[in-house]
XYZ file of C-alpha atoms in Angstrom:
516
model
C 138.406 105.950 123.990
C 134.773 104.983 123.602
C 133.478 104.684 120.062
C 132.082 108.160 119.394
C 129.898 107.058 116.515
C 128.321 104.271 118.519
C 125.080 106.173 118.005
C 125.938 108.124 114.869
C 123.360 108.720 112.133
C 124.126 107.261 108.699
C 122.729 107.453 105.171
C 123.435 111.117 104.554
C 125.313 112.852 101.782
C 126.767 116.148 100.625
C 127.328 116.302 96.888
C 127.818 113.896 94.046
C 125.766 112.396 91.296
C 122.589 112.898 93.314
C 123.249 116.306 94.879
C 124.676 119.785 94.696
C 126.524 122.015 97.130
C 124.289 125.036 97.608
C 123.421 127.797 99.999
C 122.151 125.327 102.576
C 125.671 123.996 103.007
C 127.050 127.504 103.244
C 124.869 127.913 106.315
C 126.158 124.614 107.655
C 129.769 125.760 107.178
C 129.250 128.784 109.400
C 127.344 126.737 111.960
C 130.211 124.258 112.050
C 132.746 127.044 112.464
C 130.753 128.467 115.345
C 130.554 125.084 117.019
C 134.286 124.526 116.696
C 134.955 127.862 118.412
C 132.506 127.318 121.220
C 134.100 126.371 124.590
C 130.837 124.995 125.948
C 130.501 121.910 123.740
C 130.515 118.363 125.052
C 130.139 115.302 122.872
C 127.055 113.206 122.839
C 126.900 110.048 120.759
C 124.187 109.397 118.201
C 122.566 106.166 117.144
C 123.183 104.746 113.681
C 120.116 103.685 111.781
C 121.449 100.163 111.222
C 118.789 97.824 112.624
C 121.184 95.474 114.402
C 123.100 98.289 116.090
C 119.786 99.825 117.120
C 118.874 96.606 118.918
C 122.188 96.420 120.775
C 121.892 100.021 121.900
C 118.212 99.791 122.759
C 119.088 96.934 125.068
C 121.536 99.248 126.857
C 118.899 101.984 126.938
C 116.489 99.526 128.550
C 119.022 98.995 131.344
C 119.533 102.753 131.684
C 115.752 103.369 131.409
C 116.365 106.203 128.936
C 112.859 107.564 128.212
C 113.218 109.354 124.858
C 114.064 106.450 122.500
C 111.219 107.215 120.043
C 113.314 110.086 118.641
C 115.461 107.288 117.281
C 118.079 109.150 115.301
C 118.533 111.489 118.235
C 119.403 109.275 121.198
C 121.968 111.244 123.158
C 123.621 109.948 126.284
C 127.187 110.273 127.517
C 129.644 108.170 125.564
C 130.985 106.705 128.809
C 127.684 104.842 129.187
C 128.746 102.450 126.456
C 131.662 100.043 126.393
C 133.336 99.974 122.981
C 137.001 99.173 123.827
C 139.586 100.456 121.385
C 142.549 98.365 122.532
C 142.611 94.939 120.919
C 144.172 91.970 122.700
C 145.184 90.378 119.411
C 148.901 90.198 118.638
C 148.991 90.718 114.892
C 148.223 94.009 113.132
C 146.157 92.332 110.400
C 143.905 90.462 112.855
C 143.421 93.636 114.932
C 142.294 95.609 111.907
C 140.124 92.828 110.522
C 138.327 91.993 113.757
C 138.531 94.796 116.314
C 139.555 98.227 115.068
C 138.942 100.868 112.472
C 141.317 100.401 109.546
C 143.228 103.701 109.800
C 143.335 105.530 113.137
C 144.829 108.759 114.435
C 144.271 108.617 118.207
C 145.432 111.858 119.840
C 144.460 113.119 123.291
C 142.564 116.023 121.662
C 141.123 114.361 118.589
C 140.330 111.028 116.999
C 140.215 110.271 113.254
C 139.251 106.948 111.681
C 138.914 105.775 108.073
C 137.234 102.552 106.937
C 136.568 100.986 103.531
C 132.933 100.062 102.846
C 131.861 97.188 100.609
C 128.813 95.184 99.661
C 129.599 92.542 97.094
C 127.011 89.829 96.697
C 125.817 87.370 94.100
C 122.164 86.376 93.936
C 121.081 83.110 92.326
C 117.404 82.724 91.471
C 115.420 79.565 90.816
C 113.079 81.522 88.522
C 115.615 82.574 85.904
C 119.055 81.821 84.547
C 120.054 85.456 85.195
C 122.416 85.920 88.147
C 121.698 89.112 90.056
C 124.400 91.024 91.884
C 125.306 94.142 93.822
C 128.765 95.715 93.822
C 129.249 98.581 96.304
C 132.527 100.328 97.129
C 132.839 103.180 99.556
C 134.736 104.958 102.273
C 133.820 106.145 105.763
C 135.572 108.982 107.650
C 134.914 109.645 111.343
C 136.266 112.570 113.340
C 136.057 113.587 116.997
C 137.498 116.845 118.357
C 138.166 117.231 122.099
C 135.002 115.339 122.965
C 133.225 118.399 121.578
C 132.117 117.792 118.022
C 131.665 114.668 115.940
C 131.588 114.322 112.171
C 131.000 111.426 109.818
C 131.235 111.324 106.031
C 130.477 108.364 103.786
C 130.696 107.850 100.028
C 129.191 104.929 98.082
C 129.501 103.899 94.438
C 127.141 101.114 93.303
C 126.384 98.929 90.348
C 123.618 96.368 90.626
C 121.245 94.040 88.834
C 118.315 93.450 91.183
C 115.543 90.803 91.193
C 112.494 91.627 89.095
C 110.211 92.994 91.827
C 112.919 95.429 93.036
C 113.693 96.407 89.460
C 109.979 97.107 88.858
C 109.934 99.371 91.943
C 112.974 101.247 90.617
C 111.392 101.736 87.198
C 108.219 103.118 88.786
C 109.928 105.353 91.360
C 113.029 106.221 89.280
C 115.279 105.585 92.311
C 116.974 102.724 94.135
C 115.038 102.127 97.388
C 116.298 104.778 99.808
C 119.530 105.213 97.837
C 118.814 107.895 95.263
C 118.401 108.197 91.505
C 119.901 105.604 89.201
C 121.401 105.528 85.744
C 120.606 102.580 83.499
C 123.470 100.755 81.823
C 123.520 97.524 79.811
C 119.718 97.887 79.476
C 118.747 96.231 82.783
C 121.485 97.186 85.263
C 121.677 100.222 87.535
C 124.465 102.617 88.450
C 123.995 104.925 91.455
C 126.080 106.702 94.070
C 125.730 108.906 97.113
C 127.989 110.881 99.414
C 127.079 111.695 102.983
C 127.993 114.005 105.873
C 126.622 114.673 109.357
C 127.814 117.019 112.141
C 126.853 116.612 115.772
C 127.508 118.666 118.945
C 126.014 119.560 122.309
C 125.832 123.073 123.750
C 125.740 123.190 127.515
C 123.756 120.565 129.415
C 120.407 120.738 127.619
C 120.793 121.741 123.950
C 122.023 119.547 121.105
C 122.581 120.747 117.534
C 122.627 118.221 114.712
C 122.794 119.071 111.023
C 123.848 117.655 107.696
C 122.391 115.753 104.795
C 120.746 112.703 106.270
C 117.669 110.945 107.535
C 115.497 110.964 110.632
C 113.448 108.162 112.160
C 110.618 108.824 114.615
C 109.224 105.837 116.489
C 110.078 102.555 118.173
C 109.183 100.138 115.392
C 110.779 98.528 112.396
C 108.573 100.904 110.405
C 107.350 104.392 111.208
C 104.020 105.923 110.243
C 105.357 109.424 111.040
C 108.871 109.742 109.561
C 111.225 106.908 108.622
C 114.627 106.318 107.044
C 113.213 104.432 104.037
C 113.499 107.320 101.546
C 116.608 109.137 100.364
C 118.599 111.536 102.545
C 117.862 115.272 102.660
C 119.377 118.461 104.137
C 118.209 119.231 107.654
C 118.977 121.184 110.796
C 117.744 119.838 114.134
C 117.817 121.513 117.531
C 117.043 119.381 120.546
C 116.305 120.570 124.105
C 115.932 118.204 127.069
C 114.867 119.170 130.603
C 113.943 116.546 133.173
C 110.744 114.811 131.942
C 110.486 116.835 128.725
C 112.266 116.780 125.387
C 111.584 119.135 122.484
C 113.010 118.993 118.953
C 112.625 121.399 116.042
C 113.665 120.204 112.577
C 113.833 122.113 109.301
C 114.309 120.132 106.087
C 114.150 120.429 102.317
C 112.532 117.711 100.200
C 112.369 117.400 96.428
C 111.002 115.195 93.691
C 111.308 114.874 89.945
C 109.338 113.425 87.065
C 110.274 111.063 84.238
C 114.054 111.299 84.760
C 116.454 112.558 87.410
C 118.014 115.252 85.248
C 114.631 116.887 84.614
C 113.372 119.754 86.761
C 113.366 119.154 90.524
C 110.414 120.418 92.544
C 111.402 121.487 96.048
C 109.434 121.987 99.244
C 110.489 122.803 102.783
C 109.190 121.174 105.945
C 109.067 122.223 109.571
C 108.808 119.391 112.099
C 108.250 119.699 115.842
C 108.518 116.885 118.380
C 107.367 117.267 121.980
C 108.063 114.307 124.241
C 106.934 113.771 127.833
C 107.863 110.968 130.236
C 105.908 111.036 133.501
C 108.072 108.071 134.590
C 111.142 106.585 132.916
C 109.200 103.551 131.652
C 106.467 105.545 129.878
C 106.795 108.108 127.100
C 104.425 110.070 124.876
C 105.686 111.946 121.818
C 103.619 114.501 119.928
C 104.581 114.913 116.245
C 103.782 117.781 113.865
C 105.061 118.191 110.304
C 104.063 120.695 107.623
C 105.291 120.621 104.039
C 105.415 124.243 102.893
C 104.858 125.157 99.277
C 108.010 127.244 98.793
C 108.432 126.799 95.035
C 106.291 128.359 92.303
C 106.646 129.725 88.778
C 108.230 132.895 90.121
C 110.911 131.160 92.184
C 111.245 130.313 95.892
C 109.357 131.942 98.750
C 109.635 131.119 102.457
C 106.550 132.028 104.520
C 107.334 133.273 108.022
C 105.350 130.531 109.872
C 107.910 128.058 108.529
C 110.367 129.352 111.126
C 108.048 129.274 114.182
C 109.610 126.617 116.456
C 106.521 126.078 118.623
C 104.352 122.936 118.666
C 100.803 123.384 117.303
C 101.463 127.010 116.314
C 101.688 126.208 112.600
C 98.689 123.869 112.679
C 96.691 126.589 114.446
C 97.710 129.032 111.703
C 97.024 126.810 108.653
C 94.802 123.926 109.815
C 94.829 120.427 108.312
C 93.214 121.248 104.951
C 95.623 123.906 103.701
C 97.811 123.630 100.576
C 100.746 123.376 102.998
C 100.300 119.669 103.689
C 100.191 118.960 107.452
C 100.643 115.705 109.362
C 99.911 115.211 113.063
C 100.872 112.173 115.085
C 101.304 110.587 118.478
C 103.859 107.939 119.486
C 103.523 106.044 122.770
C 105.919 103.545 124.348
C 105.711 101.557 127.563
C 108.671 99.659 128.991
C 107.618 96.691 131.114
C 110.161 95.615 133.763
C 113.091 96.724 131.561
C 112.392 93.694 129.409
C 109.518 94.248 126.964
C 108.549 97.414 125.120
C 105.006 97.949 123.845
C 104.658 100.781 121.344
C 102.084 102.389 119.067
C 101.601 105.288 116.660
C 98.702 107.164 115.123
C 98.960 109.698 112.283
C 96.305 111.979 110.770
C 96.359 114.636 108.055
C 92.664 115.413 107.787
C 89.280 115.006 109.445
C 88.206 111.785 107.723
C 88.977 108.181 108.700
C 90.571 107.647 105.280
C 93.230 110.184 106.309
C 94.616 108.150 109.220
C 97.342 105.576 109.820
C 98.359 103.614 112.877
C 100.916 101.157 114.221
C 101.016 98.694 117.136
C 103.810 96.384 118.203
C 106.013 94.953 120.896
C 109.764 94.472 121.052
C 112.084 92.375 123.243
C 115.769 93.337 122.830
C 117.007 90.117 124.476
C 114.721 87.191 125.224
C 117.421 85.610 127.431
C 117.624 88.825 129.489
C 121.406 88.389 129.884
C 121.012 84.917 131.374
C 123.137 83.211 128.685
C 126.640 84.541 128.139
C 127.352 85.963 124.667
C 123.856 85.030 123.413
C 121.342 87.734 122.486
C 117.957 87.081 120.864
C 115.801 90.032 119.840
C 112.198 89.636 118.764
C 109.643 92.061 117.306
C 106.020 91.753 116.167
C 104.357 94.721 114.462
C 101.167 95.704 112.658
C 100.857 98.769 110.406
C 97.887 100.185 108.513
C 97.405 103.318 106.423
C 94.128 104.279 104.796
C 93.780 105.503 101.237
C 93.960 109.292 101.591
C 96.606 109.884 104.233
C 99.867 111.565 103.137
C 98.186 112.752 99.908
C 97.606 116.276 98.666
C 95.613 117.841 95.854
C 98.951 119.224 94.665
C 101.209 116.245 93.879
C 104.325 118.232 94.762
C 102.992 118.687 98.305
C 102.471 114.984 99.030
C 104.373 113.529 101.966
C 107.273 112.216 99.913
C 110.883 112.862 98.955
C 112.799 111.674 95.891
C 109.638 109.929 94.679
C 109.417 107.761 97.812
C 107.122 107.920 100.833
C 108.590 109.643 103.888
C 106.731 107.397 106.336
C 106.055 103.735 105.506
C 107.685 102.685 102.193
C 104.345 101.266 100.971
C 102.815 104.752 101.048
C 99.122 104.383 101.899
C 96.086 102.131 101.403
C 97.630 98.983 102.904
C 97.746 96.820 106.027
C 100.918 94.971 107.052
C 101.946 92.299 109.571
C 105.659 91.963 110.359
C 107.989 89.719 112.414
C 111.678 90.535 112.865
C 114.255 88.650 114.920
C 118.057 88.698 115.253
C 120.091 86.048 117.091
C 123.696 86.790 118.011
C 126.068 84.208 119.464
C 129.705 85.248 119.619
C 130.517 86.155 115.981
C 127.551 84.383 114.415
C 124.422 86.326 113.480
C 121.095 84.909 112.333
C 118.456 87.279 110.921
C 114.823 86.487 110.205
C 112.316 88.902 108.653
C 108.774 88.171 107.507
C 106.154 90.633 106.386
C 102.794 90.202 104.715
C 100.639 93.038 103.426
C 97.466 93.666 101.503
C 97.317 96.725 99.249
C 94.042 97.623 97.554
C 94.268 99.930 94.563
C 97.930 100.463 95.358
C 98.485 104.214 95.000
C 100.938 105.962 92.756
C 99.637 109.307 94.002
C 102.792 109.689 96.093
C 104.715 109.779 92.833
C 102.918 111.713 90.156
C 99.403 113.158 90.288
C 96.702 113.057 92.910
C 94.261 110.148 92.967
C 95.899 107.951 90.364
C 95.982 104.288 91.358
C 97.324 101.019 90.090
C 94.138 98.992 89.716
C 95.172 95.942 91.743
C 94.121 94.046 94.824
C 97.553 92.875 95.804
C 98.598 90.448 98.526
C 102.362 90.262 99.059
C 104.740 88.562 101.474
C 108.502 88.668 101.928
C 110.628 86.158 103.843
C 114.297 86.746 104.583
C 116.534 84.209 106.328
C 120.184 85.192 106.639
C 123.203 83.841 108.520
C 126.465 85.726 108.809
C 129.885 85.538 110.400
C 130.780 88.926 111.843
C 134.423 89.966 111.521
C 134.351 93.539 112.787
C 131.705 95.321 114.862
C 133.038 98.766 113.966
C 131.580 98.493 110.465
C 129.581 95.239 110.805
C 131.949 93.603 108.290
C 130.472 90.179 107.655
C 130.479 87.228 105.309
C 126.878 86.155 104.802
C 124.512 83.866 102.999
C 120.769 84.209 102.773
C 117.583 82.838 101.263
C 114.825 85.238 100.200
C 111.259 84.635 99.041
C 108.971 87.281 97.520
C 105.386 86.212 96.834
C 102.911 88.549 95.209
C 99.698 88.447 93.231
C 101.173 91.212 91.051
C 104.378 89.398 90.017
C 105.741 85.896 89.643
C 107.056 84.503 92.900
C 110.741 85.276 93.358
C 113.097 82.972 95.232
C 116.814 83.580 95.366
C 119.905 82.677 97.338
C 122.573 85.254 98.046
C 126.176 85.068 99.270
C 128.582 87.922 99.772
C 130.813 90.122 101.878
C 129.530 93.441 103.207
C 129.885 96.219 105.727
C 126.505 97.183 107.157
C 126.162 100.637 108.728
C 122.747 101.684 107.367
C 119.351 100.215 106.524
C 118.116 99.186 103.100
C 114.463 98.148 102.840
C 113.451 95.614 100.186
C 110.415 94.073 101.937
C 107.745 95.763 99.809
């Protein structure tokens, strides 16, 4: 059986320390029940947001010339297109489980269930201080496939950590761990945080896919996205996707929230409607139109849901409200061009007003394998990217309506008013993996408007760079279980330079972004 979560979205949750089980999940229960009873469902696999897995799968998509890869969390192709063999050739049970298989498996002709432990235990040793940083994560992953008709994944994490100073400063300002939810302080400087996750996935007929849960979405072809990325915390959403020949259309409804001063204070909620319209005149060229509107659905009298929120037509909501309404709108365009199935050139532009200061853009190129399959078992990916956002994009006069969720930006993690240059490369040879990441950015009057009130700024002119060099031995590709060591450098005019070495053992099925 092919691995049904080969393309499965991660970093989602249901309830726990950071969430509640409300009416939204009641709706999901009935949708799930309806999907289970439908005889017309066929499974499609969904891409995980782990960067390394993305690169492996994008290489396969290059070969297949799949045109709609910008809708990254929503890459659906038949599971038979991928080769993830389940039967290990190893003789011993322990070596099979360690290196090739899910830990616990129920493999029936009508269903497939798998359970895996998740860990991230690492020690970080800094040359700047005698304090030893650490992260201790324990978790569990459950995967389920029913008659090639519906897929489900649930993940739970429990974390304790003491992070380097620049990450700790980010957490104190934003009141959350980067992309991982609210934290509780213990022993004065250490953080305790957890999250639980769940995503359902099914296809109806030949053209319609339904995807819902508590998760993240990523729109674009880059390491970053100026439209919608997976850098913030997960959120409830329902997505309906329709594909017909050269066209693909997606409608997404989500709920975002934020809080002030502490997590257990009042949460301010807003709902968003997102539409994606993608067109590929040829398989090597794709244009994606993006529209998102954050609706003000919470006031002193309770919650209200305006009827345009539910219009699933591109441009209809913008035509109704415009770009300068209290319901904060964001328009964007993503373009990608595949050159000889070898190099991808991509770009984005985003606007939320009529002034230059309300724009953002991205340009980059990506090679999934420099060797182009010429060297057996060797794969070298390489990416160069430039991102810039001007000072007023993503903002709103009403701080609750800014383009954020859980006190973090929904697009680029730096928010706005910055320019960034980035290089990312991964080298795989057999079970060895080498990762290199470098980014450098300049932020003028770095905004905190995405957090609290409109037009407040940290009065800095900050130049920052991050360098990450990591080498790992990969035990198991099902969960990316790996023993690793890395060297990390953070240079900034705002903080003392941070250099630290890290060693540990981890499973890696989702992205965490610390290059800010």
